[in-house]
Coordinates of C-alpha atoms and ligand atoms in Angstrom, one line a residue:
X1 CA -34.3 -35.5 72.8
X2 CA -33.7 -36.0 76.9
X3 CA -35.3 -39.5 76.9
X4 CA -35.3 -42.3 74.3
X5 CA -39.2 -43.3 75.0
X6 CA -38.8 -47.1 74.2
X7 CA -42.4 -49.5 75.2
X8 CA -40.8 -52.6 76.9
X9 CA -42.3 -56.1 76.6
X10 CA -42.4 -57.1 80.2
X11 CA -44.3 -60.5 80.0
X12 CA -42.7 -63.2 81.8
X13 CA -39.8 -61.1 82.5
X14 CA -38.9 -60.2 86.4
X15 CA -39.3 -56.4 87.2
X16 CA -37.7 -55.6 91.0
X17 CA -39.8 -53.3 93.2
X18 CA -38.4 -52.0 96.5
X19 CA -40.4 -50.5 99.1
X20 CA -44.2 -51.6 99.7
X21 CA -46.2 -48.7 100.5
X22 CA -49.5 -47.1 98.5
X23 CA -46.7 -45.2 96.1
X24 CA -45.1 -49.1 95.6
X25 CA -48.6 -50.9 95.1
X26 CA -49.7 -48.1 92.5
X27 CA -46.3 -48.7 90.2
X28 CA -47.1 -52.7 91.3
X29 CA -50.3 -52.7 89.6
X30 CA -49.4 -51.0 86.6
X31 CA -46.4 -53.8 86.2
X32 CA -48.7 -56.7 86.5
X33 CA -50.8 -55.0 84.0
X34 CA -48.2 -55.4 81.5
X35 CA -47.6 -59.0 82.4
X36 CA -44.5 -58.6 84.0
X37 CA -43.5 -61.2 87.4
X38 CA -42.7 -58.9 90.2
X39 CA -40.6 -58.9 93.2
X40 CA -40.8 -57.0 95.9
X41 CA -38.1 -56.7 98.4
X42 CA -38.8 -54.7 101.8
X43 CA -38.5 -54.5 105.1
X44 CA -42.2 -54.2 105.8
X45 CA -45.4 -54.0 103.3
X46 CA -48.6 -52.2 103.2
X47 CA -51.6 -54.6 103.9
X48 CA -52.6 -54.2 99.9
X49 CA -49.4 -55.4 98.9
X50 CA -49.5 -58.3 101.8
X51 CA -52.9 -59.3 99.7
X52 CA -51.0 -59.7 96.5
X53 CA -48.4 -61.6 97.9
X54 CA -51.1 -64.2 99.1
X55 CA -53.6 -64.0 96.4
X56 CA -49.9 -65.2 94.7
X57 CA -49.7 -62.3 92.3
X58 CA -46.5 -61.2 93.4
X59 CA -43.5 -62.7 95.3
X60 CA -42.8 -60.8 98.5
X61 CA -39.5 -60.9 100.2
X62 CA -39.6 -59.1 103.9
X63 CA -36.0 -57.8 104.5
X64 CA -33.6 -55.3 104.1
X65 CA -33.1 -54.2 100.6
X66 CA -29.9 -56.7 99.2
X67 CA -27.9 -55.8 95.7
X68 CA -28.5 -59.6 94.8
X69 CA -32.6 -59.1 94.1
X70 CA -31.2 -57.4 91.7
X71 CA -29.5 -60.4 89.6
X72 CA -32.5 -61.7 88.3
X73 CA -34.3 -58.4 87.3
X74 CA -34.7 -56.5 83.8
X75 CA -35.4 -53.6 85.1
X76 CA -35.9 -51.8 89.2
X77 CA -38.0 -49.5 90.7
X78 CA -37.3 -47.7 93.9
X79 CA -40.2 -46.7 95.7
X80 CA -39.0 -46.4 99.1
X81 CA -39.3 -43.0 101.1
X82 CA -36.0 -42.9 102.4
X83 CA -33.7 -41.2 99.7
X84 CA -30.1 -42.6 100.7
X85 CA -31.9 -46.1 100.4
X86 CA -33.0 -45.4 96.8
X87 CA -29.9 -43.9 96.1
X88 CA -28.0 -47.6 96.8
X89 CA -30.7 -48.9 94.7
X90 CA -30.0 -47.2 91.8
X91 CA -25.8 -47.4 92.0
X92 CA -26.9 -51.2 92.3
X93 CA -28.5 -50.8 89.2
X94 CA -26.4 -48.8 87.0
X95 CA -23.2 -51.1 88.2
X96 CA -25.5 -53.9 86.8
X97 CA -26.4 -51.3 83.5
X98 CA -30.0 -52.1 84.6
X99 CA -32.5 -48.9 84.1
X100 CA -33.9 -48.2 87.5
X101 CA -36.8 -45.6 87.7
X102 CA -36.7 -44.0 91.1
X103 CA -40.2 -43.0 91.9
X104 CA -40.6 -38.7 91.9
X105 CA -36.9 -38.6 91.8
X106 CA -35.7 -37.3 88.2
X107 CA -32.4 -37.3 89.2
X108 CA -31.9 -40.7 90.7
X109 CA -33.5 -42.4 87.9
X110 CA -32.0 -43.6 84.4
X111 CA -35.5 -44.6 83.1
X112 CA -38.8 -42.1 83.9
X113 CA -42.8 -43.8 83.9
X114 CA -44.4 -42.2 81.4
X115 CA -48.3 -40.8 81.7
X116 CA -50.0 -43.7 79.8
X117 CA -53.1 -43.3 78.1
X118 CA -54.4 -47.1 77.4
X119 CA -56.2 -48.4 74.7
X120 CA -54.4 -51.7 74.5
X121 CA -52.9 -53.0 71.9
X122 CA -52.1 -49.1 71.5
X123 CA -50.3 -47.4 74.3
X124 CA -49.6 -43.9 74.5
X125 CA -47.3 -42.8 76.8
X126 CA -46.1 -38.7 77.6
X127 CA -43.3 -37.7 79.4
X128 CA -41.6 -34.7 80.5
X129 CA -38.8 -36.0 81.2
X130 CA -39.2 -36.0 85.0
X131 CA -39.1 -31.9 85.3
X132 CA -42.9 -31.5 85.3
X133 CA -44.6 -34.6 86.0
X134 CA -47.9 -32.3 86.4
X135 CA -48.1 -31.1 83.2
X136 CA -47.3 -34.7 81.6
X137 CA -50.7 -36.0 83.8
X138 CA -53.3 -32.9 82.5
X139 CA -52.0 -33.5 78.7
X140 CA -53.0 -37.5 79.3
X141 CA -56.3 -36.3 80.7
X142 CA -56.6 -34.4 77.7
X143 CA -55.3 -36.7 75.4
X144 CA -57.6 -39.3 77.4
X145 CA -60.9 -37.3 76.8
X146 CA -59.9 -37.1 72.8
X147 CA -59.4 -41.3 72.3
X148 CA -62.2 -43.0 72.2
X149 CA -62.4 -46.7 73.7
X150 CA -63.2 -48.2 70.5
X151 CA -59.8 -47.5 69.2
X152 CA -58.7 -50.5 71.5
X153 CA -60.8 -53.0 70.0
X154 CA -59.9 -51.4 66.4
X155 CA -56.1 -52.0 66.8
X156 CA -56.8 -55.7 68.0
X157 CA -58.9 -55.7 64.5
X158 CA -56.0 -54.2 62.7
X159 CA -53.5 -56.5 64.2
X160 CA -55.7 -59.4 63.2
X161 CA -56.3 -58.4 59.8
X162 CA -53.0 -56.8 59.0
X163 CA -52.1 -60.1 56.6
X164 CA -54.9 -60.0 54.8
X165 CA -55.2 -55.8 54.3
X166 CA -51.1 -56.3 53.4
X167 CA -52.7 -58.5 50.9
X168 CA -55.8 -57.3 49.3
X169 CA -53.7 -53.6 49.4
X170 CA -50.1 -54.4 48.1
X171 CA -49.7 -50.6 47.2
X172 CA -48.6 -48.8 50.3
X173 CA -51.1 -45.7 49.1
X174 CA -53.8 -47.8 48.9
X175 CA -53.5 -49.2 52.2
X176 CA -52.6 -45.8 54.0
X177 CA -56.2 -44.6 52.6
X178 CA -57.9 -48.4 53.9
X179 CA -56.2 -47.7 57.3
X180 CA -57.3 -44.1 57.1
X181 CA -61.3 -45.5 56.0
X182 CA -61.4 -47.8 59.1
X183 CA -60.6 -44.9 61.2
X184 CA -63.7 -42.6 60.3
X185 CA -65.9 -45.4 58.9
X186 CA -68.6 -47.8 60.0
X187 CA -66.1 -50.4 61.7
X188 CA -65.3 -48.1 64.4
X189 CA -69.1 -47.9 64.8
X190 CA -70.0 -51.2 65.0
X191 CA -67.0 -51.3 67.8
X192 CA -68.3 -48.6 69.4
X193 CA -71.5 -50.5 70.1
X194 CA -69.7 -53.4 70.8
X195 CA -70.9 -55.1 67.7
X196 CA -67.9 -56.9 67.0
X197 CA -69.0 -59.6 64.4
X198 CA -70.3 -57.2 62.3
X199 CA -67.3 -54.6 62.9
X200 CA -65.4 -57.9 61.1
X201 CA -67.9 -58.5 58.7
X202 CA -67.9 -54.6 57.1
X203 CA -64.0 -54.9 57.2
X204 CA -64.1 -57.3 55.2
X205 CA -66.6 -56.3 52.6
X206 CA -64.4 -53.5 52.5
X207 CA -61.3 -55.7 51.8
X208 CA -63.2 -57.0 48.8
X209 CA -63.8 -54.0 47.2
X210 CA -61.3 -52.3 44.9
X211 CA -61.0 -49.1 46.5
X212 CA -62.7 -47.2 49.7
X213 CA -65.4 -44.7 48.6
X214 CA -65.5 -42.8 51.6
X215 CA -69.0 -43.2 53.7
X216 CA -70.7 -40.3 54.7
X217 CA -72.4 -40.4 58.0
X218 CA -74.5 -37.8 60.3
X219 CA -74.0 -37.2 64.1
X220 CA -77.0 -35.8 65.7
X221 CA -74.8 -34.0 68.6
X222 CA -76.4 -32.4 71.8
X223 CA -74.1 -29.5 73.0
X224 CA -75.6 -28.9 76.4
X225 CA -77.0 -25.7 77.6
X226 CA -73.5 -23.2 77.1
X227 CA -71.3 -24.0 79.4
X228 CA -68.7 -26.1 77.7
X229 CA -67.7 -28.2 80.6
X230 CA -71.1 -29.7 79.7
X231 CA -70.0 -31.2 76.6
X232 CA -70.1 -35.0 77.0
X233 CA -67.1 -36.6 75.8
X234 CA -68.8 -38.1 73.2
X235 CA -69.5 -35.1 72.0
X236 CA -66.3 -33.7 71.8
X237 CA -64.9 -36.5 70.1
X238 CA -67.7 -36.2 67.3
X239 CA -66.6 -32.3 67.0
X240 CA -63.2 -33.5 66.5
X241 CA -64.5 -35.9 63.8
X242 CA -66.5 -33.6 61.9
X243 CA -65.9 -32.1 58.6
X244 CA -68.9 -30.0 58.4
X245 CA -70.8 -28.8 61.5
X246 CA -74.2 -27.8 60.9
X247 CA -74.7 -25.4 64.2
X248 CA -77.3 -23.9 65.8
X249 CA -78.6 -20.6 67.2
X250 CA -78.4 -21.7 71.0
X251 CA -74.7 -23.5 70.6
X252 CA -72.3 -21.4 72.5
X253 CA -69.2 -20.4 71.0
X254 CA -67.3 -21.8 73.3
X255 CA -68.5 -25.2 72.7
X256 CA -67.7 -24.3 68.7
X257 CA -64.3 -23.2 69.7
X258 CA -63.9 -27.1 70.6
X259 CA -64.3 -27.8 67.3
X260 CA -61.7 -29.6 64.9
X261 CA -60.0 -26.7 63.5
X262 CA -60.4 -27.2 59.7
X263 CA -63.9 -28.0 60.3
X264 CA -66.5 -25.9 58.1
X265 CA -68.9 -24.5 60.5
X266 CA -72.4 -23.4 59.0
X267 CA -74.6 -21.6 61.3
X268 CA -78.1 -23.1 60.2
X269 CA -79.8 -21.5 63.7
X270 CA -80.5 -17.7 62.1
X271 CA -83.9 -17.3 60.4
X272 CA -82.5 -16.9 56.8
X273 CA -85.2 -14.1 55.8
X274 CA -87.8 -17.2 54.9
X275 CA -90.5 -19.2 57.0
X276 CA -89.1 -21.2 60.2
X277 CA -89.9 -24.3 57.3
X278 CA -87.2 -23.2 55.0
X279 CA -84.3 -23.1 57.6
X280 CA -85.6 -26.8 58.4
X281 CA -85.6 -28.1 54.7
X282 CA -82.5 -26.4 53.9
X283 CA -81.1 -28.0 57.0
X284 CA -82.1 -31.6 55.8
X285 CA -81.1 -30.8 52.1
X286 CA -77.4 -29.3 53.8
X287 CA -77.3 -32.6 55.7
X288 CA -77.7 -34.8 53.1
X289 CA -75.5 -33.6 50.3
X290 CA -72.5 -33.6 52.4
X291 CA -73.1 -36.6 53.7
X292 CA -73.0 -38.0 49.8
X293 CA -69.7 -36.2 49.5
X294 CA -68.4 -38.6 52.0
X295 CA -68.4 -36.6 54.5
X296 CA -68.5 -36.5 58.5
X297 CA -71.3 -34.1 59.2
X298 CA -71.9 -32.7 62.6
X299 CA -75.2 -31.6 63.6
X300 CA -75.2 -29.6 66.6
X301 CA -78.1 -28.2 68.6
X302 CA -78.6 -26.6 71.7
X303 CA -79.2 -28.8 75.0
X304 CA -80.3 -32.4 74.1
X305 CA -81.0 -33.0 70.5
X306 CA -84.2 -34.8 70.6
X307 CA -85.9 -32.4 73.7
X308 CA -87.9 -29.7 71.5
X309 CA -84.8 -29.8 69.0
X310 CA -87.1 -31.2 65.6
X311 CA -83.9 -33.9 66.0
X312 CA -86.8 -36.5 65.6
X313 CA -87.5 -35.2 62.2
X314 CA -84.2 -35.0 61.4
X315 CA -83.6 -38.2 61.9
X316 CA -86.6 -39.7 59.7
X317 CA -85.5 -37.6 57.4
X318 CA -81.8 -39.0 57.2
X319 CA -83.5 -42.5 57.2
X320 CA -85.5 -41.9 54.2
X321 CA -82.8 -40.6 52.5
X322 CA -80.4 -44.1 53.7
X323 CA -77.8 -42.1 55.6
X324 CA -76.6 -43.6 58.3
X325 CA -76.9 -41.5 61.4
X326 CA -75.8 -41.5 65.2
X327 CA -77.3 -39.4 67.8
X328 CA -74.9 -37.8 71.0
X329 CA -77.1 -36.5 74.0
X330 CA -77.0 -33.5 75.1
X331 CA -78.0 -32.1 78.8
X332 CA -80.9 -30.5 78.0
X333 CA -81.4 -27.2 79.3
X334 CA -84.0 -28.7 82.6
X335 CA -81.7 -30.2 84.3
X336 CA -78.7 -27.7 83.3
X337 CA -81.0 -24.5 84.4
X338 CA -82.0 -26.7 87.2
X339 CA -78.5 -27.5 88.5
X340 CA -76.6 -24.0 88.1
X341 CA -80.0 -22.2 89.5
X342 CA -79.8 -24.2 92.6
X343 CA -83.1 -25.8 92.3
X344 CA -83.5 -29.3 92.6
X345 CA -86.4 -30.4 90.3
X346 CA -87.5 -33.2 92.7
X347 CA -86.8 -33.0 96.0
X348 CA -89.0 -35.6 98.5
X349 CA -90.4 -33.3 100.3
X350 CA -91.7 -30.9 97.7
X351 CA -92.2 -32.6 94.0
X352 CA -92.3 -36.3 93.0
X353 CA -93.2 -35.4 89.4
X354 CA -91.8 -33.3 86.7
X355 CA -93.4 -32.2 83.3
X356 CA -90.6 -30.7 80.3
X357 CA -93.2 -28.9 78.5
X358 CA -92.7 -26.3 75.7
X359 CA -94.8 -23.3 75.6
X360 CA -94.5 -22.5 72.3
X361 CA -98.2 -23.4 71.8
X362 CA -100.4 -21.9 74.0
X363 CA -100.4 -23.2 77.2
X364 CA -103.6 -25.3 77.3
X365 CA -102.2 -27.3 74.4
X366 CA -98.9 -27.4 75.9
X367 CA -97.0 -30.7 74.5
X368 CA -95.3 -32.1 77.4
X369 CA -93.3 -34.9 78.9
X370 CA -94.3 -35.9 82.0
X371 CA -91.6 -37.8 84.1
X372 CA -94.1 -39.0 87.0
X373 CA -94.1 -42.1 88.9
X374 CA -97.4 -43.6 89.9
X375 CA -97.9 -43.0 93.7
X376 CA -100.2 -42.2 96.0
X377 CA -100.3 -38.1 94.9
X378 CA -100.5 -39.1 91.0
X379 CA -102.4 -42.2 90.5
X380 CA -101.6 -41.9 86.6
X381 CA -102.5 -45.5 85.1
X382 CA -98.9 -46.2 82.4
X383 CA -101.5 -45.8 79.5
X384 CA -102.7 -42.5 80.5
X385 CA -103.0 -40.3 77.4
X386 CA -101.7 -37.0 77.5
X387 CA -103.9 -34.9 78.3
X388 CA -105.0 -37.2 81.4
X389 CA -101.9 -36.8 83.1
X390 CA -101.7 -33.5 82.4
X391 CA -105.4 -33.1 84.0
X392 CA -103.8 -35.2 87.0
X393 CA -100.8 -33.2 87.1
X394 CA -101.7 -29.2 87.3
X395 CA -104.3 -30.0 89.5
X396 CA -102.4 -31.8 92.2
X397 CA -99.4 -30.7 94.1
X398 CA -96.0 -32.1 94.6
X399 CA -95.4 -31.2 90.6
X400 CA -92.8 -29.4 88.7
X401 CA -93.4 -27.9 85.3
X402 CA -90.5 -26.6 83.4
X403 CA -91.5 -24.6 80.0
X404 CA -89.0 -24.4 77.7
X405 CA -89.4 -21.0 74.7
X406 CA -92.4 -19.7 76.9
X407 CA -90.4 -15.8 77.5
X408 CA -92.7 -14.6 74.6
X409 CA -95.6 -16.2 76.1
X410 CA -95.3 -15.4 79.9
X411 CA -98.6 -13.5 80.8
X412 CA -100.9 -16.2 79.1
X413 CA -98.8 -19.0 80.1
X414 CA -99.3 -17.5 83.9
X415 CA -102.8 -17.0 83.4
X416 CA -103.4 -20.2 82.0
X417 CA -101.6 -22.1 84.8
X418 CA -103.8 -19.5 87.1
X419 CA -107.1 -20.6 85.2
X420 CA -105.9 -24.6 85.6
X421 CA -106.3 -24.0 89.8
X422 CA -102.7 -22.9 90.5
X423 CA -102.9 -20.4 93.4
X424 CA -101.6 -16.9 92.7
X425 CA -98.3 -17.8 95.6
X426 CA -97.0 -20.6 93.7
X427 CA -93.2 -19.8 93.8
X428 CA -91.5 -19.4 90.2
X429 CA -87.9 -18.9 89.1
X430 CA -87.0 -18.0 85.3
X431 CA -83.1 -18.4 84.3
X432 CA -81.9 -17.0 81.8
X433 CA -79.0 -18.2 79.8
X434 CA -78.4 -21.1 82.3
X435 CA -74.9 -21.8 82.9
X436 CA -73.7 -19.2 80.9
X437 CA -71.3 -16.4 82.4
X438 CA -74.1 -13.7 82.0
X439 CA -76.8 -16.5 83.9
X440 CA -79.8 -14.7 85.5
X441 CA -82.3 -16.4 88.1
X442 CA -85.0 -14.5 88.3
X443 CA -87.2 -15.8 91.7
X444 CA -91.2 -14.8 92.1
X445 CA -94.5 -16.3 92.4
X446 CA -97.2 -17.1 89.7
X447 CA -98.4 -13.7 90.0
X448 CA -96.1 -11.0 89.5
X449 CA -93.6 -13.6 87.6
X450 CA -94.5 -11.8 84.1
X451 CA -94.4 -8.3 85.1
X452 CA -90.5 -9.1 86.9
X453 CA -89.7 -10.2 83.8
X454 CA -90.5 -7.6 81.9
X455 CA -89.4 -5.2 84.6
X456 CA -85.8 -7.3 84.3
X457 CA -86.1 -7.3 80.5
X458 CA -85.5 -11.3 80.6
X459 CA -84.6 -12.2 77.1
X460 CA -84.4 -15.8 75.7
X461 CA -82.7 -18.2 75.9
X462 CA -84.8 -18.7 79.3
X463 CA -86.6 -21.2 81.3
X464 CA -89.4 -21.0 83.6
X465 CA -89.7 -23.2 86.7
X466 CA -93.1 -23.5 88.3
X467 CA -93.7 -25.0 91.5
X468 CA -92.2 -25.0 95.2
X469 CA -88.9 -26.5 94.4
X470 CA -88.1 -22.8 92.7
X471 CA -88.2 -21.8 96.2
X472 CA -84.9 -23.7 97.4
X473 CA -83.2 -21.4 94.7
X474 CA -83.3 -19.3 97.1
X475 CA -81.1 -20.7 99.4
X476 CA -79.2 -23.1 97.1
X477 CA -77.9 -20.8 94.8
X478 CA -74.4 -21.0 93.5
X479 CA -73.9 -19.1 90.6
X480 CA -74.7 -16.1 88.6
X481 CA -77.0 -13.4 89.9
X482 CA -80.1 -13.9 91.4
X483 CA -82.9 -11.5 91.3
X484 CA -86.4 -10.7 93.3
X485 CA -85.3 -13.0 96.3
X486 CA -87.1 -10.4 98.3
X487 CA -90.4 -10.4 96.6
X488 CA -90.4 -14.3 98.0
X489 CA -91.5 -15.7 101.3
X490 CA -87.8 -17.2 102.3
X491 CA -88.9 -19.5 105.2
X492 CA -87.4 -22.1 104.3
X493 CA -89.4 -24.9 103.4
X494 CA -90.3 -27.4 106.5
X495 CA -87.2 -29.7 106.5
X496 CA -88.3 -33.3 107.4
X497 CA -84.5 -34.1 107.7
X498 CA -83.3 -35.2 110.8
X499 CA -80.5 -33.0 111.8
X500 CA -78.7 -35.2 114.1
X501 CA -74.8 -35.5 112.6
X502 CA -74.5 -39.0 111.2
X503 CA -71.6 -41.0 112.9
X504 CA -69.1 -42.5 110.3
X505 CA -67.6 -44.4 113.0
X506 CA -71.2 -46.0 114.0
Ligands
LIG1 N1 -82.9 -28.9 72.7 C1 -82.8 -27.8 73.6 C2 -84.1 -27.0 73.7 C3 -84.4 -26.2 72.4 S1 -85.8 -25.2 72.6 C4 -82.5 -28.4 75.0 O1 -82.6 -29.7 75.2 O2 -82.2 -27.7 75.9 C5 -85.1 -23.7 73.0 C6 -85.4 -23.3 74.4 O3 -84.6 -24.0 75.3 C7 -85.2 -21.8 74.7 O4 -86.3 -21.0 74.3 C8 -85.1 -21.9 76.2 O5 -86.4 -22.0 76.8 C9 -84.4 -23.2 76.5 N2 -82.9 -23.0 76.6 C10 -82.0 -23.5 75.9 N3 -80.7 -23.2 76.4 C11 -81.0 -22.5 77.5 C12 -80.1 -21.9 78.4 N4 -78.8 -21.9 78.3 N5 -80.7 -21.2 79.4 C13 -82.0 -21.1 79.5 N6 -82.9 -21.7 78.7 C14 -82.3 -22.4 77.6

């Protein structure tokens, strides 16, 4: 081992900084962080550090750098920029067998600051022992995406209780498995939601019991549109949880390849030669009886669970059958195809209102969600049925509909939007497999938009965009390939932006 990694109790105790620059403060802040009383000796200080000394955080001492600071000290830091300087600092220090960490200098140093990952009481700290700082920092972005902040607040727990768990668990095995309960069960939940009386309260019912029957539990998980980097963090955690992940047709495998390793993955997305019904009741009956075994079930759909997922019915279905249940968005695959097509699905100048709407149905019974505010354009009273606002809506301009599962459906969904009063020059955009590698944009107008399609052979997954912000694709476009740009009128739209540059300095 190069370096003894050793977590020093620095409260009340003197820690000597020299130098005063941004480098300084940064190493400052983390030092008062841990409770320690600093000193900082230089000849001149940077205006944040100035601010500490008179805010009285830190004592300040203007002058050149003198061996005695170091008398009082329990450990120093150089952080000047002038190497022979740091060089003194640290003889001073090993003459006085003080450990002195010389900022970016692995050499000069006989203690290194580790990458810290914080989730006080529990500190994790990674170091490469000064020859690749870089690598040290990416692993604690790693390791900070993994640890969730709830562990904090679950180690405070821990350290409270530990008298009383020591006590109600005398056998070392039978603690190990409490320990190993409140890390998957239902107090880190309740600290997750910041419920911390009742974290205490199920810890304790716990306690009472004779031994932990393991709780199962379901986590409704949204894993975006494809593109991994789209996972939210949550997410990822609750893939590293799981024990069984129930997955679904439109998860990527990339996302899947997140997953904890010995997790059993079931794909529950192909049609498994019965009705569309039996996948669904197989899926609640697969839910369930894992979740009895005690077990941590992911289930993991496509985009955001609860946009034209059946998550809702999932859900009621876990709640008549008393297993307790969390639900992990997902970016649905709107605002993903919106963002990697390059088409904003508002803009001011173009739409104000936006309708998700599945076109699974045909399209004059589309089910939609309209996300309109009431203005001048759409005068939609808040209890407005559906089917008023959708009257309001595809009349009117200023309007974006997205479908979502319409590919199978294109001619009569165009035609139907025709026979609701769009004109035949409404601009339209399909993507296909939105933020994929292999993503298509596919630009036309209400009229020829089906026979493109079929003329690209546009295959689900894919989402069709309707209305004039599916022009700006167009021009915004930033990834994947775009296709029929000519078959568009590519004026661009009138820009009511004032193009005069904007003076910072003003
Ligand atoms: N819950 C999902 C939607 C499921 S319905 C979500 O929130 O995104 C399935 C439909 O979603 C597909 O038919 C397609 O229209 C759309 N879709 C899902 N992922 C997509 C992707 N990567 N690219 C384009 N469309 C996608």
């Amino acid at each position: 081992m190069q370096h003894f990694p050793l977590f020093a109790d620095l409260h009340g105790r003197t820690v000597l900084v020299v130098g005063a620059g941004v480098v300084a403060d940064r190493k400052i802040s983390l030092l008062l962080s841990a409770g320690a009383q600093v000193v900082v000796g230089a000849h001149a200080a940077h205006p944040q550090v100035q601010a500490r000394a008179l805010a009285g955080q830190i004592e300040l001492r203007l002058a050149p750098f003198d061996p005695a600071w170091l008398d009082e000290a329990w450990l120093v830091i150089a952080a000047t920029n002038d190497r022979a300087l740091n060089q003194r600092i640290a003889q001073a220090a090993q003459a006085r067998r003080l450990f002195c960490n010389v900022v970016d200098d692995a050499a000069l140093s006989s203690a290194q600051v580790p990458a810290i990952v914080d989730r006080a009481p529990l500190t994790i700290a990674i170091s490469s022992g000064g020859s690749a700082p870089v690598i040290a920092r990416r692993l604690r972005e790693r390791i900070e995406t993994l640890l969730e902040p709830a562990l904090g607040p679950l180690a405070s727990l821990a350290r409270h209780k530990r008298q009383a768990i020591r006590q109600a668990r005398p056998q070392l095995r039978a603690r190990r498995a409490f320990y190993d309960w409140l890390m998957d069960g239902p107090v880190l939940g309740a600290l997750r939601r910041g419920q911390h009386q009742e974290a205490e309260a199920a810890l304790d019912q716990a306690l009472a019991q004779d031994t932990q029957a393991p709780v199962g539990k379901v986590l409704l998980v949204g894993a975006g549109p494809g593109d991994p980097g789209l996972l939210t963090l949550r997410g990822l955690r609750a893939l590293n949880e799981a024990d069984v992940i129930l997955s679904d047709r439109l998860v990527s495998p990339e996302v899947l390849a997140l997953a904890r390793r010995d997790a059993q993955v079931l794909d529950v997305g192909k049609a498994i030669g019965g009705p569309h019904e039996d996948t669904q009741a197989r899926i609640h009956a697969l839910m369930v009886h894992h979740a009895r075994q005690g077990r941590c079930v992911v289930r993991l759909k496509g985009g955001d669970p609860l946009v034209f997922g059946r998550g809702g019915e999932e859900l009621q279905y876990l709640q008549r059958h008393g297993i307790a249940y969390e639900v992990v968005p997902g970016i649905t695959a709107a605002l993903a195809c919106g963002a990697y097509a390059g088409i904003p699905l508002t803009h001011r100048d173009h739409a104000q209102s936006l309708t998700l709407a599945t076109a699974h149905r045909r399209a004059s019974t589309t089910k939609s969600i309209v996300l309109s505010p009431v203005t001048r354009n759409h005068p939609v009273a808040p209890d407005s049925s559906l089917d008023t606002i959708e009257e309001v809506t595809t009349t009117g301009d200023g309007h974006t509909r997205v479908y979502y599962m319409g590919i199978g459906r294109l001619p009569s969904l165009c035609q139907q939007l025709l026979n609701d009063g769009l004109t035949a020059t409404t601009p339209c955009a399909i993507v296909e497999n939105g933020s994929r590698s292999n993503q298509r944009v596919l630009h036309a107008t209400l009229q020829t938009l089906a026979t493109q399609a079929q003329a690209q052979a546009i295959a689900s997954p894919a989402l069709i965009i309707v209305g004039e912000v599916s022009r700006l694709g167009a021009q915004l476009h930033w990834f994947g390939q775009t296709l029929g740009l000519k078959t568009l009128d590519l004026q661009p739209p009138q820009q009511q932006l004032d193009n005069q540059p904007y003076s910072l300095q003003a």
